[in-house]
XYZ file of C-alpha atoms in Angstrom:
336
model
C 0.000 0.000 0.000
C 2.771 2.404 1.030
C 4.892 1.356 -1.933
C 2.014 2.012 -4.376
C 1.417 5.433 -2.845
C 5.101 6.231 -3.148
C 5.081 5.070 -6.762
C 2.113 7.272 -7.564
C 3.755 10.244 -5.830
C 6.962 9.796 -7.795
C 4.954 9.399 -11.002
C 2.997 12.630 -10.401
C 6.197 14.442 -9.419
C 7.859 13.288 -12.647
C 4.868 14.519 -14.702
C 4.920 17.884 -12.900
C 8.671 18.365 -13.468
C 8.249 17.353 -17.115
C 5.441 19.893 -17.577
C 7.522 22.645 -15.942
C 10.412 21.776 -18.218
C 8.139 22.079 -21.261
C 6.925 25.479 -20.042
C 10.517 26.666 -19.559
C 11.441 25.433 -23.034
C 8.426 27.086 -24.669
C 8.402 30.453 -22.906
C 10.869 33.084 -24.133
C 10.933 36.357 -22.200
C 13.214 38.185 -24.633
C 15.059 37.878 -27.939
C 18.620 38.730 -28.878
C 19.094 40.594 -32.166
C 22.443 39.788 -33.775
C 22.247 42.586 -36.343
C 25.674 43.282 -37.807
C 27.552 42.009 -34.742
C 29.750 39.918 -37.032
C 31.257 43.168 -38.345
C 32.107 45.215 -35.196
C 34.454 47.601 -37.049
C 31.641 48.600 -39.424
C 28.988 49.189 -36.739
C 29.892 52.876 -36.236
C 29.709 53.420 -40.001
C 26.308 51.677 -40.106
C 25.146 53.805 -37.164
C 26.058 57.088 -38.878
C 24.620 55.955 -42.217
C 21.301 54.754 -40.758
C 20.996 57.860 -38.534
C 21.470 60.203 -41.507
C 18.937 58.255 -43.585
C 16.435 58.244 -40.712
C 16.731 62.039 -40.326
C 16.187 62.432 -44.078
C 13.107 60.166 -43.813
C 11.609 62.239 -40.977
C 12.396 65.554 -42.685
C 11.435 64.635 -46.259
C 8.228 62.789 -45.423
C 7.298 65.360 -42.777
C 7.599 68.189 -45.323
C 5.436 66.256 -47.810
C 2.742 65.674 -45.175
C 2.707 69.346 -44.132
C 2.633 70.491 -47.769
C -0.264 68.148 -48.657
C -2.265 69.411 -45.654
C -1.684 73.171 -45.812
C -1.398 73.817 -49.566
C -4.868 73.828 -51.168
C -3.344 73.047 -54.585
C -2.377 69.618 -53.243
C -5.873 68.750 -51.981
C -6.344 66.062 -54.633
C -6.558 62.249 -54.417
C -2.980 61.777 -55.660
C -1.453 63.956 -52.933
C -3.814 62.541 -50.323
C -2.408 59.080 -51.087
C 1.115 60.528 -51.125
C 0.552 62.044 -47.673
C -0.640 58.655 -46.419
C 2.455 57.018 -47.915
C 4.733 59.537 -46.191
C 3.009 59.036 -42.813
C 3.277 55.275 -43.301
C 7.035 55.509 -43.996
C 7.582 57.539 -40.816
C 5.597 55.021 -38.729
C 7.374 52.035 -40.258
C 10.909 53.321 -39.776
C 10.161 54.678 -36.282
C 9.080 51.203 -35.161
C 12.504 49.682 -35.870
C 15.235 52.227 -36.653
C 15.615 53.770 -33.134
C 16.134 50.336 -31.543
C 18.599 49.441 -34.317
C 20.578 52.629 -33.649
C 20.652 51.897 -29.894
C 21.919 48.359 -30.504
C 24.671 49.632 -32.822
C 25.998 52.262 -30.429
C 25.416 50.608 -27.034
C 25.760 46.927 -27.949
C 22.429 46.331 -26.181
C 20.899 43.772 -28.512
C 18.119 42.277 -26.411
C 14.436 43.060 -27.005
C 11.515 41.915 -24.869
C 9.026 39.369 -26.182
C 6.226 41.970 -26.236
C 8.557 44.567 -27.804
C 9.434 42.092 -30.532
C 5.725 41.414 -31.161
C 4.974 45.163 -31.432
C 7.907 45.693 -33.808
C 6.803 42.755 -35.945
C 3.202 44.004 -36.027
C 4.124 47.515 -37.188
C 6.610 46.249 -39.752
C 4.171 43.820 -41.339
C 1.188 46.209 -41.079
C 3.033 49.099 -42.738
C 4.414 46.865 -45.500
C 0.978 45.381 -46.255
C -0.671 48.809 -46.231
C 1.954 50.253 -48.573
C 1.295 47.481 -51.105
C -2.389 48.401 -51.209
C -1.675 52.152 -51.252
C 0.607 51.813 -54.279
C -2.150 49.871 -56.048
C -4.689 52.585 -55.179
C -2.310 55.270 -56.470
C -1.906 53.409 -59.777
C -5.689 53.192 -60.164
C -5.940 56.935 -59.412
C -3.424 57.712 -62.188
C -5.315 55.425 -64.578
C -8.603 57.273 -64.000
C -6.897 60.699 -64.205
C -5.227 59.981 -67.571
C -7.633 57.547 -69.239
C -10.924 59.057 -67.989
C -10.116 62.729 -67.202
C -13.689 63.979 -67.667
C -15.108 61.446 -65.209
C -12.179 61.763 -62.773
C -13.904 64.141 -60.266
C -16.931 61.803 -60.138
C -15.060 58.482 -59.883
C -12.404 59.758 -57.461
C -14.612 61.814 -55.173
C -13.454 62.621 -51.634
C -15.611 59.872 -50.137
C -14.142 57.315 -52.557
C -10.438 58.103 -52.088
C -10.756 58.424 -48.296
C -12.505 55.034 -48.267
C -9.767 53.542 -50.477
C -7.046 54.729 -48.080
C -9.037 53.510 -45.048
C -9.409 50.050 -46.605
C -5.636 49.940 -47.201
C -4.845 50.757 -43.572
C -7.522 48.452 -42.136
C -6.628 45.453 -44.308
C -2.903 45.922 -43.592
C -3.591 46.020 -39.854
C -5.803 42.905 -39.918
C -3.247 41.003 -41.987
C -0.497 41.926 -39.541
C -2.575 40.909 -36.499
C -3.111 37.458 -38.019
C 0.551 36.955 -39.010
C 1.986 38.342 -35.765
C -0.341 36.390 -33.464
C 0.371 33.126 -35.304
C 4.137 33.724 -35.164
C 4.313 34.749 -31.493
C 2.201 31.766 -30.342
C 4.875 29.352 -31.560
C 7.195 27.620 -29.068
C 10.848 28.669 -29.378
C 12.403 26.104 -26.986
C 14.839 28.633 -25.533
C 16.216 29.530 -28.968
C 15.964 33.318 -28.818
C 18.834 34.550 -31.033
C 17.400 36.344 -34.088
C 19.929 36.627 -36.919
C 18.621 40.042 -37.947
C 18.617 43.644 -36.727
C 14.816 43.762 -36.251
C 12.074 41.293 -35.310
C 11.402 40.502 -38.952
C 8.787 37.766 -39.212
C 10.785 35.367 -41.411
C 13.799 35.601 -39.093
C 11.600 34.861 -36.038
C 9.877 31.891 -37.712
C 13.291 30.241 -38.199
C 13.598 29.966 -34.395
C 10.364 28.033 -33.879
C 10.686 24.435 -32.682
C 7.232 23.419 -33.931
C 5.443 22.876 -37.219
C 5.070 26.215 -39.046
C 2.904 24.879 -41.901
C -0.010 27.135 -40.882
C 2.304 30.161 -40.862
C 3.580 29.284 -44.341
C 0.034 28.814 -45.700
C -1.164 32.148 -44.277
C 2.010 33.832 -45.571
C 1.348 32.517 -49.088
C -2.261 33.765 -48.921
C -0.974 37.116 -47.633
C 1.556 37.341 -50.493
C -1.188 36.682 -53.034
C -3.495 39.318 -51.535
C -0.963 42.041 -50.709
C 1.781 41.508 -53.284
C 0.308 39.881 -56.366
C -3.163 41.513 -56.417
C -1.926 45.146 -56.139
C 0.814 44.367 -58.667
C -1.823 43.140 -61.150
C -3.786 46.383 -60.621
C -0.588 48.413 -61.133
C 0.393 46.457 -64.263
C -2.963 46.792 -66.038
C -3.365 50.422 -64.929
C -0.058 51.338 -66.547
C -0.786 49.285 -69.659
C -3.939 51.360 -70.209
C -2.048 54.560 -69.279
C 0.722 53.784 -71.786
C -1.828 53.022 -74.498
C -3.628 56.327 -73.810
C -0.390 58.360 -73.738
C 0.813 56.928 -77.053
C -2.485 57.937 -78.674
C -2.127 61.584 -77.559
C -1.486 64.047 -80.372
C 0.120 66.677 -78.164
C 3.790 66.170 -77.262
C 3.296 68.455 -74.247
C 0.399 66.295 -73.065
C 2.510 63.156 -73.396
C 5.382 64.693 -71.400
C 3.020 65.858 -68.648
C 1.381 62.418 -68.414
C 4.774 60.671 -68.296
C 6.105 63.030 -65.603
C 2.953 62.501 -63.522
C 3.358 58.721 -63.566
C 7.149 58.322 -63.574
C 7.597 59.127 -59.862
C 4.992 56.594 -58.770
C 6.325 53.960 -61.154
C 9.887 54.457 -59.841
C 8.703 53.967 -56.246
C 6.744 50.846 -57.272
C 9.789 49.281 -58.967
C 12.084 49.940 -55.974
C 9.503 48.809 -53.408
C 8.337 45.658 -55.165
C 11.843 44.723 -56.297
C 13.106 44.537 -52.708
C 9.962 43.125 -51.088
C 9.595 40.347 -53.689
C 13.204 39.358 -53.126
C 12.512 39.132 -49.388
C 9.123 37.418 -49.304
C 8.510 35.792 -52.677
C 11.848 34.114 -53.422
C 12.081 30.353 -52.814
C 13.722 29.654 -49.462
C 16.530 27.137 -49.766
C 17.826 25.205 -46.808
C 20.114 27.517 -44.851
C 23.079 26.377 -42.845
C 24.863 28.125 -39.973
C 27.879 28.788 -42.193
C 25.914 30.694 -44.845
C 27.101 34.073 -43.489
C 27.284 35.766 -46.896
C 23.717 34.756 -47.757
C 22.391 35.895 -44.378
C 24.301 39.196 -44.567
C 22.932 39.897 -48.047
C 19.386 39.254 -46.751
C 19.985 41.740 -43.925
C 21.291 44.385 -46.328
C 18.315 43.908 -48.664
C 15.984 44.163 -45.677
C 17.798 47.355 -44.633
C 17.359 48.728 -48.151
C 13.640 47.934 -48.035
C 13.194 49.265 -44.493
C 15.264 52.457 -44.605
C 16.474 53.365 -48.104
C 13.062 53.047 -49.804
C 11.234 55.348 -47.303
C 14.112 57.831 -47.713
C 13.891 57.776 -51.515
C 10.087 58.196 -51.686
C 9.916 61.933 -50.806
C 13.066 62.655 -52.849
C 11.617 60.960 -55.947
C 8.220 62.650 -55.617
C 9.653 66.111 -54.913
C 12.219 65.969 -57.725
C 9.771 64.675 -60.331
C 6.766 66.792 -59.374
C 6.459 70.522 -60.035
C 3.391 70.949 -57.782
C 5.262 69.531 -54.783
C 8.281 71.759 -55.501
C 6.073 74.853 -55.664
C 4.203 73.887 -52.471
C 7.442 73.256 -50.545
C 8.979 76.556 -51.723
C 5.784 78.368 -50.722
C 5.863 76.831 -47.228
C 9.564 77.676 -46.802
C 8.942 81.291 -47.869
C 5.967 81.581 -45.512
C 8.111 80.272 -42.652
C 10.887 82.724 -43.528
C 8.438 85.678 -43.536
C 7.100 84.701 -40.102
């Protein structure tokens, strides 16, 4: 009787210890971001470079937002979308760049579990929203050039505000789904992220469980937020090109090309980098593949910092209305 009781007690104690061990293996309180720690001599250079680009992002996009709000000449659908894009770029970079700068200068590379989840959410939400916004902007240019007489009716204020709202809402919902699925995975104590941010693909590599559901939802997300807007952009510009080539006026053709060239440049840069990151086939990676992993980090850096920096530069250099609005605001500030 006593021996049976002792056996049962030992059995229950073994089960309890085993369960606690599983909890300890599954729960991760923080992550460690490797970043560019493999190149310590270059970290100061990266810090200065990223800081300068971040300041340009804040200044350039901030000026575009202020210009689109306070200059009545820019109260059109195109500049409304551009203002949304600028605000999105500021939000996206501000969710990851400050922590990256801190890690480069202070060597503090740890990030809390909740902080990682927030960073992942904002990164994925802003990227998804930008895909839809670029598609909406292409449709806006199509209506403006191919149906100019019906443009005020088709692209009324209610319509373009609704289009932007749908972009933000769908991007947020998509990110909630992807982030919640990723952060529910067990990591078995493996908390070293070979990246400088909590990028979702880098985090998924740490999971010690089946990630088939994550892959399926990621494929669906790629179809909805990468392929679908790209189809809209492609057909919009096919119709735009056809319409431009049929124009008799050389001045009209130049104006139409200049209107679309800035947006098309941003689309090519954005989709070129994001497709390389999320749509390329993932081969089996080994710990020694340092060059491959470093190239992925640099491409991610290009997508996350360089593209938001180039957006206001491209739009301001290629757009006379923006130049005039910015000069007007600068002069007004100087007078005050």
